[in-house]
């Protein structure tokens, strides 16, 4: 059976205010992330993403880092992590992101006008983080070649009425305290 699919079906659900949040190795690091699951996800990303002429992989901290690192190692594409800490380096760009349960500022370094980037993230839920990242990359003048999120929590999100399209590996929803697979192949 597909490891990602089964791991989501087994994921516990917690409440964060009115938000039902699934706890998963990809999005939370809990329970532990087994190498086989990470390998399966990386292979799926490499098969689904348009990697031709990509200069950099860009991922928001923190839970996109392990996925993006593995993709970087397999493709030899350098990795840029969007951090929650300001460093004040030349060319640093700040962005404000808001999710279903938190908000804050993030900072991009080492992405320049004309860079061809692949944006990777763990989960697309409200779309707040992804929209902020994509808008900031547009402002910089980077060429977003492709955007991939591992898991999409089905339902409306902030990217629905934008020109940005996010590919996903699997789409889920949370109903009555359980993860339900909506589309086991995700969005192309």
Short mmCIF file of N, CA and C in Angstrom, two decimals:
data_model
loop_
_atom_site.label_atom_id
_atom_site.label_comp_id
_atom_site.label_asym_id
_atom_site.label_seq_id
_atom_site.Cartn_x
_atom_site.Cartn_y
_atom_site.Cartn_z
N UNK A 1 0.83 -1.19 0.00
CA UNK A 1 0.00 0.00 0.00
C UNK A 1 0.88 1.25 0.00
N UNK A 2 0.39 2.30 -0.57
CA UNK A 2 1.06 3.59 -0.64
C UNK A 2 1.34 4.11 0.78
N UNK A 3 2.62 4.34 1.10
CA UNK A 3 3.00 4.74 2.46
C UNK A 3 2.44 6.10 2.86
N UNK A 4 2.43 7.07 1.93
CA UNK A 4 1.90 8.40 2.25
C UNK A 4 0.41 8.29 2.57
N UNK A 5 -0.32 7.61 1.73
CA UNK A 5 -1.76 7.44 1.93
C UNK A 5 -2.04 6.80 3.29
N UNK A 6 -1.37 5.70 3.59
CA UNK A 6 -1.63 4.99 4.84
C UNK A 6 -1.21 5.83 6.05
N UNK A 7 -0.11 6.53 5.93
CA UNK A 7 0.34 7.35 7.06
C UNK A 7 -0.64 8.46 7.37
N UNK A 8 -1.31 8.99 6.35
CA UNK A 8 -2.33 10.02 6.58
C UNK A 8 -3.58 9.42 7.22
N UNK A 9 -3.98 8.25 6.76
CA UNK A 9 -5.15 7.59 7.35
C UNK A 9 -4.91 7.26 8.82
N UNK A 10 -3.66 7.05 9.20
CA UNK A 10 -3.31 6.73 10.59
C UNK A 10 -3.04 7.97 11.44
N UNK A 11 -3.03 9.15 10.84
CA UNK A 11 -2.63 10.38 11.55
C UNK A 11 -3.65 10.79 12.61
N UNK A 12 -3.18 11.11 13.81
CA UNK A 12 -4.08 11.64 14.83
C UNK A 12 -4.49 13.09 14.48
N UNK A 13 -5.65 13.50 14.99
CA UNK A 13 -6.19 14.83 14.75
C UNK A 13 -6.21 15.58 16.09
N UNK A 14 -5.77 16.84 16.08
CA UNK A 14 -5.89 17.69 17.26
C UNK A 14 -6.65 18.96 16.87
N UNK A 15 -7.23 19.61 17.84
CA UNK A 15 -7.96 20.86 17.62
C UNK A 15 -7.06 22.03 17.99
N UNK A 16 -6.96 22.99 17.09
CA UNK A 16 -6.26 24.26 17.37
C UNK A 16 -7.30 25.35 17.16
N UNK A 17 -8.03 25.69 18.22
CA UNK A 17 -9.17 26.59 18.08
C UNK A 17 -10.26 25.86 17.29
N UNK A 18 -10.70 26.48 16.20
CA UNK A 18 -11.71 25.86 15.34
C UNK A 18 -11.08 25.04 14.22
N UNK A 19 -9.77 24.95 14.21
CA UNK A 19 -9.03 24.31 13.11
C UNK A 19 -8.71 22.87 13.49
N UNK A 20 -9.13 21.91 12.64
CA UNK A 20 -8.78 20.51 12.85
C UNK A 20 -7.45 20.24 12.16
N UNK A 21 -6.46 19.85 12.94
CA UNK A 21 -5.08 19.73 12.49
C UNK A 21 -4.65 18.28 12.57
N UNK A 22 -4.19 17.70 11.44
CA UNK A 22 -3.68 16.33 11.50
C UNK A 22 -2.20 16.38 11.84
N UNK A 23 -1.75 15.47 12.69
CA UNK A 23 -0.36 15.39 13.12
C UNK A 23 0.29 14.30 12.28
N UNK A 24 1.35 14.68 11.54
CA UNK A 24 1.92 13.76 10.55
C UNK A 24 3.43 13.95 10.48
N UNK A 25 4.19 12.90 10.17
CA UNK A 25 5.65 13.02 10.10
C UNK A 25 6.13 14.07 9.10
N UNK A 26 5.42 14.27 8.00
CA UNK A 26 5.83 15.26 7.00
C UNK A 26 5.57 16.67 7.48
N UNK A 27 4.42 16.91 8.09
CA UNK A 27 4.06 18.26 8.48
C UNK A 27 4.49 18.63 9.89
N UNK A 28 4.83 17.64 10.71
CA UNK A 28 5.13 17.93 12.11
C UNK A 28 6.37 17.24 12.66
N UNK A 29 6.87 16.24 11.95
CA UNK A 29 8.00 15.47 12.47
C UNK A 29 7.60 14.51 13.57
N UNK A 30 6.29 14.33 13.77
CA UNK A 30 5.75 13.44 14.78
C UNK A 30 4.62 12.67 14.14
N UNK A 31 4.52 11.37 14.27
CA UNK A 31 5.58 10.51 14.77
C UNK A 31 6.79 10.55 13.84
N UNK A 32 7.82 9.81 14.20
CA UNK A 32 9.08 9.89 13.46
C UNK A 32 8.86 9.63 11.97
N UNK A 33 9.69 10.26 11.18
CA UNK A 33 9.64 10.12 9.72
C UNK A 33 10.53 8.96 9.31
N UNK A 34 9.91 7.94 8.75
CA UNK A 34 10.66 6.77 8.31
C UNK A 34 11.26 7.03 6.93
N UNK A 35 12.48 6.55 6.69
CA UNK A 35 13.16 6.79 5.41
C UNK A 35 12.34 6.35 4.20
N UNK A 36 11.64 5.25 4.30
CA UNK A 36 10.85 4.76 3.17
C UNK A 36 9.76 5.74 2.76
N UNK A 37 9.11 6.38 3.73
CA UNK A 37 8.08 7.37 3.43
C UNK A 37 8.70 8.60 2.77
N UNK A 38 9.81 9.07 3.31
CA UNK A 38 10.49 10.23 2.72
C UNK A 38 10.95 9.91 1.30
N UNK A 39 11.51 8.74 1.09
CA UNK A 39 11.97 8.33 -0.24
C UNK A 39 10.80 8.29 -1.23
N UNK A 40 9.67 7.71 -0.81
CA UNK A 40 8.48 7.66 -1.67
C UNK A 40 8.04 9.06 -2.07
N UNK A 41 8.02 9.98 -1.13
CA UNK A 41 7.59 11.35 -1.40
C UNK A 41 8.55 12.04 -2.35
N UNK A 42 9.84 11.89 -2.13
CA UNK A 42 10.83 12.54 -3.00
C UNK A 42 10.71 12.01 -4.43
N UNK A 43 10.54 10.73 -4.59
CA UNK A 43 10.37 10.16 -5.94
C UNK A 43 9.13 10.74 -6.61
N UNK A 44 8.04 10.85 -5.86
CA UNK A 44 6.80 11.42 -6.41
C UNK A 44 6.99 12.88 -6.80
N UNK A 45 7.72 13.63 -6.00
CA UNK A 45 7.98 15.04 -6.34
C UNK A 45 8.79 15.13 -7.62
N UNK A 46 9.85 14.35 -7.71
CA UNK A 46 10.72 14.39 -8.89
C UNK A 46 9.94 14.01 -10.15
N UNK A 47 9.02 13.09 -10.04
CA UNK A 47 8.21 12.69 -11.18
C UNK A 47 7.15 13.73 -11.54
N UNK A 48 6.63 14.47 -10.56
CA UNK A 48 5.52 15.40 -10.79
C UNK A 48 5.99 16.81 -11.13
N UNK A 49 7.07 17.26 -10.55
CA UNK A 49 7.52 18.65 -10.71
C UNK A 49 8.23 18.86 -12.04
N UNK A 50 8.11 20.06 -12.56
CA UNK A 50 8.88 20.48 -13.74
C UNK A 50 10.23 20.97 -13.22
N UNK A 51 11.26 20.17 -13.38
CA UNK A 51 12.58 20.51 -12.83
C UNK A 51 13.54 21.04 -13.89
N UNK A 52 13.12 21.07 -15.14
CA UNK A 52 14.01 21.51 -16.21
C UNK A 52 14.40 22.97 -16.01
N UNK A 53 15.67 23.23 -15.99
CA UNK A 53 16.23 24.58 -15.86
C UNK A 53 15.93 25.26 -14.52
N UNK A 54 15.57 24.50 -13.48
CA UNK A 54 15.37 25.10 -12.17
C UNK A 54 16.74 25.41 -11.56
N UNK A 55 16.92 26.65 -11.10
CA UNK A 55 18.17 27.08 -10.48
C UNK A 55 18.22 26.81 -8.98
N UNK A 56 17.04 26.91 -8.32
CA UNK A 56 16.99 26.82 -6.86
C UNK A 56 15.67 26.19 -6.43
N UNK A 57 15.75 25.44 -5.35
CA UNK A 57 14.56 24.97 -4.65
C UNK A 57 14.34 25.96 -3.50
N UNK A 58 13.12 26.44 -3.36
CA UNK A 58 12.79 27.39 -2.29
C UNK A 58 11.73 26.75 -1.41
N UNK A 59 11.97 26.79 -0.08
CA UNK A 59 11.02 26.20 0.86
C UNK A 59 10.91 27.05 2.11
N UNK A 60 9.70 27.19 2.64
CA UNK A 60 9.57 27.89 3.91
C UNK A 60 9.99 26.99 5.08
N UNK A 61 10.59 27.61 6.11
CA UNK A 61 10.91 26.87 7.33
C UNK A 61 9.60 26.58 8.06
N UNK A 62 9.47 25.55 8.78
CA UNK A 62 10.52 24.61 9.08
C UNK A 62 10.24 23.28 8.41
N UNK A 63 8.97 22.93 8.22
CA UNK A 63 8.67 21.56 7.83
C UNK A 63 8.88 21.26 6.34
N UNK A 64 9.21 22.24 5.54
CA UNK A 64 9.58 21.96 4.17
C UNK A 64 11.05 21.60 4.02
N UNK A 65 11.83 21.83 5.07
CA UNK A 65 13.28 21.68 4.96
C UNK A 65 13.70 20.24 4.69
N UNK A 66 13.19 19.29 5.44
CA UNK A 66 13.63 17.89 5.25
C UNK A 66 13.26 17.37 3.87
N UNK A 67 12.08 17.71 3.39
CA UNK A 67 11.64 17.28 2.06
C UNK A 67 12.53 17.91 1.00
N UNK A 68 12.70 19.21 1.09
CA UNK A 68 13.49 19.95 0.09
C UNK A 68 14.95 19.55 0.11
N UNK A 69 15.48 19.26 1.28
CA UNK A 69 16.86 18.79 1.36
C UNK A 69 17.02 17.47 0.60
N UNK A 70 16.09 16.56 0.80
CA UNK A 70 16.16 15.27 0.11
C UNK A 70 16.03 15.46 -1.40
N UNK A 71 15.14 16.35 -1.85
CA UNK A 71 14.99 16.61 -3.28
C UNK A 71 16.27 17.25 -3.83
N UNK A 72 16.85 18.17 -3.07
CA UNK A 72 18.10 18.81 -3.48
C UNK A 72 19.21 17.79 -3.65
N UNK A 73 19.33 16.86 -2.70
CA UNK A 73 20.36 15.83 -2.79
C UNK A 73 20.18 14.93 -4.01
N UNK A 74 18.93 14.65 -4.37
CA UNK A 74 18.64 13.76 -5.50
C UNK A 74 18.76 14.45 -6.85
N UNK A 75 18.63 15.79 -6.87
CA UNK A 75 18.61 16.51 -8.15
C UNK A 75 19.82 17.43 -8.35
N UNK A 76 20.62 17.62 -7.31
CA UNK A 76 21.75 18.57 -7.33
C UNK A 76 21.31 20.01 -7.56
N UNK A 77 20.06 20.34 -7.21
CA UNK A 77 19.58 21.71 -7.28
C UNK A 77 19.77 22.35 -5.91
N UNK A 78 20.43 23.51 -5.83
CA UNK A 78 20.65 24.17 -4.54
C UNK A 78 19.33 24.52 -3.83
N UNK A 79 19.42 24.64 -2.52
CA UNK A 79 18.24 24.86 -1.67
C UNK A 79 18.33 26.21 -0.96
N UNK A 80 17.22 26.95 -0.98
CA UNK A 80 17.07 28.19 -0.24
C UNK A 80 15.93 28.00 0.76
N UNK A 81 16.20 28.27 2.04
CA UNK A 81 15.19 28.15 3.07
C UNK A 81 14.70 29.55 3.44
N UNK A 82 13.39 29.75 3.37
CA UNK A 82 12.78 31.00 3.83
C UNK A 82 12.65 30.90 5.34
N UNK A 83 13.32 31.80 6.02
CA UNK A 83 13.47 31.70 7.48
C UNK A 83 12.50 32.60 8.23
N UNK A 84 12.26 32.27 9.48
CA UNK A 84 11.43 33.09 10.36
C UNK A 84 12.27 34.11 11.12
N UNK A 85 13.56 34.12 10.84
CA UNK A 85 14.48 35.03 11.50
C UNK A 85 15.05 35.99 10.47
N UNK A 86 15.11 37.26 10.84
CA UNK A 86 15.70 38.29 9.99
C UNK A 86 17.21 38.32 10.22
N UNK A 87 17.97 38.36 9.12
CA UNK A 87 19.42 38.43 9.22
C UNK A 87 19.95 39.79 8.78
N UNK A 88 19.17 40.55 8.01
CA UNK A 88 19.60 41.86 7.56
C UNK A 88 20.64 41.81 6.46
N UNK A 89 20.75 40.71 5.75
CA UNK A 89 21.72 40.59 4.66
C UNK A 89 21.26 41.38 3.45
N UNK A 90 22.20 41.76 2.59
CA UNK A 90 21.86 42.47 1.37
C UNK A 90 20.88 41.65 0.55
N UNK A 91 19.84 42.29 0.07
CA UNK A 91 18.86 41.63 -0.78
C UNK A 91 17.80 40.85 -0.03
N UNK A 92 17.83 40.85 1.29
CA UNK A 92 16.83 40.11 2.06
C UNK A 92 15.45 40.73 1.83
N UNK A 93 14.47 39.86 1.61
CA UNK A 93 13.09 40.31 1.38
C UNK A 93 12.22 39.72 2.47
N UNK A 94 11.38 40.56 3.08
CA UNK A 94 10.49 40.07 4.13
C UNK A 94 9.09 39.83 3.55
N UNK A 95 8.38 38.91 4.18
CA UNK A 95 7.00 38.64 3.81
C UNK A 95 6.23 38.32 5.08
N UNK A 96 4.94 38.54 5.03
CA UNK A 96 4.08 38.23 6.17
C UNK A 96 3.17 37.08 5.78
N UNK A 97 3.15 36.03 6.59
CA UNK A 97 2.31 34.88 6.30
C UNK A 97 1.33 34.65 7.43
N UNK A 98 0.13 34.18 7.04
CA UNK A 98 -0.90 33.86 8.02
C UNK A 98 -1.52 32.53 7.64
N UNK A 99 -1.59 31.63 8.61
CA UNK A 99 -2.19 30.32 8.37
C UNK A 99 -3.49 30.23 9.16
N UNK A 100 -4.07 29.05 9.21
CA UNK A 100 -5.30 28.85 9.96
C UNK A 100 -5.10 28.93 11.46
N UNK A 101 -3.85 28.90 11.92
CA UNK A 101 -3.61 28.85 13.36
C UNK A 101 -2.43 29.71 13.81
N UNK A 102 -1.76 30.43 12.90
CA UNK A 102 -0.63 31.28 13.31
C UNK A 102 -0.36 32.32 12.24
N UNK A 103 0.48 33.29 12.60
CA UNK A 103 0.95 34.27 11.62
C UNK A 103 2.29 34.81 12.07
N UNK A 104 3.04 35.37 11.10
CA UNK A 104 4.33 35.94 11.43
C UNK A 104 5.08 36.36 10.18
N UNK A 105 6.24 36.94 10.41
CA UNK A 105 7.08 37.39 9.31
C UNK A 105 8.09 36.32 8.95
N UNK A 106 8.45 36.27 7.66
CA UNK A 106 9.47 35.36 7.18
C UNK A 106 10.39 36.17 6.26
N UNK A 107 11.59 35.61 5.99
CA UNK A 107 12.60 36.36 5.27
C UNK A 107 13.28 35.48 4.22
N UNK A 108 13.39 36.04 3.01
CA UNK A 108 14.01 35.33 1.89
C UNK A 108 15.38 35.93 1.62
N UNK A 109 16.38 35.09 1.54
CA UNK A 109 17.72 35.49 1.12
C UNK A 109 18.13 34.61 -0.07
N UNK A 110 19.03 35.09 -0.89
CA UNK A 110 19.64 34.31 -1.98
C UNK A 110 18.70 33.95 -3.12
N UNK A 111 17.61 34.69 -3.29
CA UNK A 111 16.78 34.55 -4.48
C UNK A 111 16.79 35.91 -5.16
N UNK A 112 17.13 35.89 -6.45
CA UNK A 112 17.30 37.13 -7.19
C UNK A 112 16.40 37.17 -8.42
N UNK A 113 16.26 38.36 -8.96
CA UNK A 113 15.49 38.53 -10.19
C UNK A 113 16.04 37.59 -11.26
N UNK A 114 15.14 36.90 -11.94
CA UNK A 114 15.53 35.98 -13.01
C UNK A 114 15.85 34.57 -12.56
N UNK A 115 16.00 34.33 -11.26
CA UNK A 115 16.22 32.96 -10.78
C UNK A 115 14.99 32.12 -11.12
N UNK A 116 15.24 30.90 -11.57
CA UNK A 116 14.16 29.95 -11.89
C UNK A 116 14.03 28.99 -10.71
N UNK A 117 12.88 29.06 -10.03
CA UNK A 117 12.75 28.35 -8.76
C UNK A 117 11.61 27.33 -8.77
N UNK A 118 11.84 26.28 -7.98
CA UNK A 118 10.80 25.32 -7.62
C UNK A 118 10.46 25.60 -6.17
N UNK A 119 9.19 25.86 -5.88
CA UNK A 119 8.75 26.09 -4.51
C UNK A 119 8.18 24.78 -3.98
N UNK A 120 8.69 24.33 -2.84
CA UNK A 120 8.23 23.09 -2.20
C UNK A 120 7.75 23.41 -0.78
N UNK A 121 6.64 22.78 -0.40
CA UNK A 121 6.18 22.90 0.98
C UNK A 121 5.50 21.61 1.40
N UNK A 122 5.32 21.45 2.68
CA UNK A 122 4.75 20.22 3.20
C UNK A 122 3.24 20.15 3.01
N UNK A 123 2.51 21.20 3.41
CA UNK A 123 1.05 21.17 3.39
C UNK A 123 0.50 22.47 2.81
N UNK A 124 -0.51 22.35 1.97
CA UNK A 124 -1.30 23.49 1.50
C UNK A 124 -2.66 23.36 2.16
N UNK A 125 -2.96 24.29 3.05
CA UNK A 125 -4.24 24.24 3.77
C UNK A 125 -5.00 25.53 3.51
N UNK A 126 -4.73 26.56 4.27
CA UNK A 126 -5.39 27.84 4.06
C UNK A 126 -4.79 28.59 2.87
N UNK A 127 -3.56 28.21 2.50
CA UNK A 127 -2.85 28.88 1.41
C UNK A 127 -2.14 30.15 1.84
N UNK A 128 -2.22 30.51 3.12
CA UNK A 128 -1.62 31.75 3.59
C UNK A 128 -0.12 31.82 3.41
N UNK A 129 0.57 30.78 3.81
CA UNK A 129 2.03 30.77 3.67
C UNK A 129 2.42 30.73 2.20
N UNK A 130 1.82 29.84 1.43
CA UNK A 130 2.18 29.69 0.02
C UNK A 130 1.91 30.97 -0.76
N UNK A 131 0.78 31.62 -0.51
CA UNK A 131 0.46 32.87 -1.21
C UNK A 131 1.50 33.93 -0.88
N UNK A 132 1.86 34.06 0.39
CA UNK A 132 2.86 35.06 0.78
C UNK A 132 4.20 34.77 0.12
N UNK A 133 4.60 33.50 0.07
CA UNK A 133 5.87 33.12 -0.56
C UNK A 133 5.84 33.43 -2.05
N UNK A 134 4.79 33.02 -2.74
CA UNK A 134 4.70 33.23 -4.18
C UNK A 134 4.62 34.72 -4.53
N UNK A 135 3.89 35.49 -3.74
CA UNK A 135 3.82 36.94 -3.97
C UNK A 135 5.19 37.59 -3.78
N UNK A 136 5.93 37.15 -2.75
CA UNK A 136 7.27 37.70 -2.50
C UNK A 136 8.22 37.34 -3.65
N UNK A 137 8.15 36.11 -4.13
CA UNK A 137 9.00 35.69 -5.26
C UNK A 137 8.65 36.48 -6.52
N UNK A 138 7.36 36.74 -6.74
CA UNK A 138 6.95 37.59 -7.87
C UNK A 138 7.54 38.99 -7.71
N UNK A 139 7.48 39.54 -6.50
CA UNK A 139 8.03 40.87 -6.22
C UNK A 139 9.54 40.92 -6.50
N UNK A 140 10.24 39.86 -6.15
CA UNK A 140 11.68 39.79 -6.39
C UNK A 140 11.96 39.72 -7.89
N UNK A 141 11.05 39.13 -8.64
CA UNK A 141 11.26 38.94 -10.08
C UNK A 141 11.78 37.55 -10.41
N UNK A 142 11.64 36.63 -9.45
CA UNK A 142 12.04 35.24 -9.71
C UNK A 142 10.99 34.61 -10.63
N UNK A 143 11.42 33.64 -11.40
CA UNK A 143 10.53 32.87 -12.27
C UNK A 143 10.17 31.59 -11.53
N UNK A 144 8.93 31.50 -11.07
CA UNK A 144 8.47 30.30 -10.37
C UNK A 144 8.12 29.26 -11.44
N UNK A 145 9.03 28.31 -11.64
CA UNK A 145 8.86 27.28 -12.66
C UNK A 145 7.76 26.32 -12.26
N UNK A 146 7.72 25.94 -10.98
CA UNK A 146 6.71 25.01 -10.50
C UNK A 146 6.57 25.17 -8.99
N UNK A 147 5.42 24.72 -8.49
CA UNK A 147 5.12 24.78 -7.06
C UNK A 147 4.48 23.46 -6.67
N UNK A 148 5.02 22.83 -5.62
CA UNK A 148 4.51 21.54 -5.17
C UNK A 148 4.34 21.55 -3.66
N UNK A 149 3.18 21.09 -3.21
CA UNK A 149 2.94 20.81 -1.80
C UNK A 149 2.66 19.31 -1.68
N UNK A 150 3.19 18.69 -0.66
CA UNK A 150 3.02 17.25 -0.51
C UNK A 150 1.54 16.93 -0.27
N UNK A 151 0.95 17.58 0.71
CA UNK A 151 -0.41 17.28 1.13
C UNK A 151 -1.25 18.55 0.97
N UNK A 152 -2.44 18.40 0.38
CA UNK A 152 -3.39 19.51 0.31
C UNK A 152 -4.59 19.16 1.18
N UNK A 153 -4.91 20.06 2.09
CA UNK A 153 -6.13 19.91 2.87
C UNK A 153 -7.23 20.55 2.03
N UNK A 154 -8.13 19.72 1.48
CA UNK A 154 -9.15 20.18 0.54
C UNK A 154 -10.03 21.25 1.16
N UNK A 155 -10.50 22.12 0.30
CA UNK A 155 -11.35 23.23 0.72
C UNK A 155 -10.80 24.51 0.16
N UNK A 156 -11.52 25.59 0.35
CA UNK A 156 -11.05 26.87 -0.19
C UNK A 156 -9.73 27.29 0.44
N UNK A 157 -8.89 27.95 -0.38
CA UNK A 157 -7.65 28.51 0.15
C UNK A 157 -7.34 29.82 -0.58
N UNK A 158 -6.38 30.55 -0.08
CA UNK A 158 -6.07 31.89 -0.60
C UNK A 158 -5.53 31.90 -2.02
N UNK A 159 -5.17 30.76 -2.57
CA UNK A 159 -4.65 30.70 -3.93
C UNK A 159 -5.75 30.44 -4.96
N UNK A 160 -6.96 30.15 -4.51
CA UNK A 160 -8.05 29.79 -5.42
C UNK A 160 -8.29 30.85 -6.49
N UNK A 161 -8.24 32.12 -6.14
CA UNK A 161 -8.52 33.19 -7.09
C UNK A 161 -7.26 33.90 -7.56
N UNK A 162 -6.14 33.20 -7.51
CA UNK A 162 -4.88 33.80 -7.94
C UNK A 162 -4.40 33.11 -9.21
N UNK A 163 -3.34 33.65 -9.80
CA UNK A 163 -2.77 33.02 -11.00
C UNK A 163 -1.84 31.87 -10.65
N UNK A 164 -1.61 31.65 -9.37
CA UNK A 164 -0.69 30.61 -8.94
C UNK A 164 -1.37 29.25 -8.89
N UNK A 165 -0.66 28.23 -9.35
CA UNK A 165 -1.16 26.85 -9.32
C UNK A 165 -0.16 26.01 -8.52
N UNK A 166 -0.69 25.19 -7.63
CA UNK A 166 0.14 24.33 -6.81
C UNK A 166 -0.20 22.88 -7.12
N UNK A 167 0.83 22.12 -7.51
CA UNK A 167 0.67 20.68 -7.67
C UNK A 167 0.73 20.05 -6.28
N UNK A 168 -0.01 18.97 -6.09
CA UNK A 168 0.02 18.27 -4.81
C UNK A 168 0.19 16.77 -5.06
N UNK A 169 0.67 16.07 -4.05
CA UNK A 169 0.83 14.62 -4.17
C UNK A 169 -0.42 13.88 -3.72
N UNK A 170 -1.13 14.44 -2.75
CA UNK A 170 -2.35 13.81 -2.23
C UNK A 170 -3.22 14.89 -1.62
N UNK A 171 -4.54 14.76 -1.78
CA UNK A 171 -5.48 15.73 -1.22
C UNK A 171 -6.35 15.04 -0.18
N UNK A 172 -6.50 15.70 0.97
CA UNK A 172 -7.26 15.12 2.08
C UNK A 172 -8.21 16.15 2.66
N UNK A 173 -9.09 15.67 3.49
CA UNK A 173 -9.91 16.53 4.33
C UNK A 173 -9.98 15.87 5.69
N UNK A 174 -10.44 16.60 6.67
CA UNK A 174 -10.62 16.04 8.00
C UNK A 174 -12.11 16.08 8.31
N UNK A 175 -12.68 14.90 8.57
CA UNK A 175 -14.10 14.78 8.87
C UNK A 175 -14.28 13.93 10.12
N UNK A 176 -15.01 14.47 11.06
CA UNK A 176 -15.32 13.74 12.30
C UNK A 176 -14.06 13.19 12.97
N UNK A 177 -13.00 14.00 12.98
CA UNK A 177 -11.78 13.62 13.67
C UNK A 177 -10.93 12.59 12.95
N UNK A 178 -11.14 12.41 11.64
CA UNK A 178 -10.33 11.47 10.87
C UNK A 178 -9.93 12.08 9.54
N UNK A 179 -8.76 11.68 9.05
CA UNK A 179 -8.31 12.10 7.73
C UNK A 179 -9.05 11.26 6.69
N UNK A 180 -9.59 11.93 5.66
CA UNK A 180 -10.26 11.27 4.56
C UNK A 180 -9.50 11.63 3.28
N UNK A 181 -9.14 10.63 2.49
CA UNK A 181 -8.45 10.88 1.22
C UNK A 181 -9.48 11.34 0.19
N UNK A 182 -9.27 12.54 -0.36
CA UNK A 182 -10.16 13.10 -1.36
C UNK A 182 -9.66 12.75 -2.75
N UNK A 183 -8.34 12.83 -2.96
CA UNK A 183 -7.73 12.48 -4.24
C UNK A 183 -6.34 11.91 -3.95
N UNK A 184 -6.17 10.62 -4.14
CA UNK A 184 -4.90 9.98 -3.78
C UNK A 184 -3.78 10.31 -4.75
N UNK A 185 -4.09 10.98 -5.86
CA UNK A 185 -3.05 11.39 -6.82
C UNK A 185 -2.77 12.88 -6.78
N UNK A 186 -3.52 13.63 -6.00
CA UNK A 186 -3.30 15.06 -5.87
C UNK A 186 -3.65 15.83 -7.12
N UNK A 187 -3.20 17.07 -7.17
CA UNK A 187 -3.45 17.99 -8.28
C UNK A 187 -2.25 18.06 -9.20
N UNK A 188 -2.49 18.05 -10.50
CA UNK A 188 -1.41 18.23 -11.48
C UNK A 188 -1.28 19.68 -11.88
#
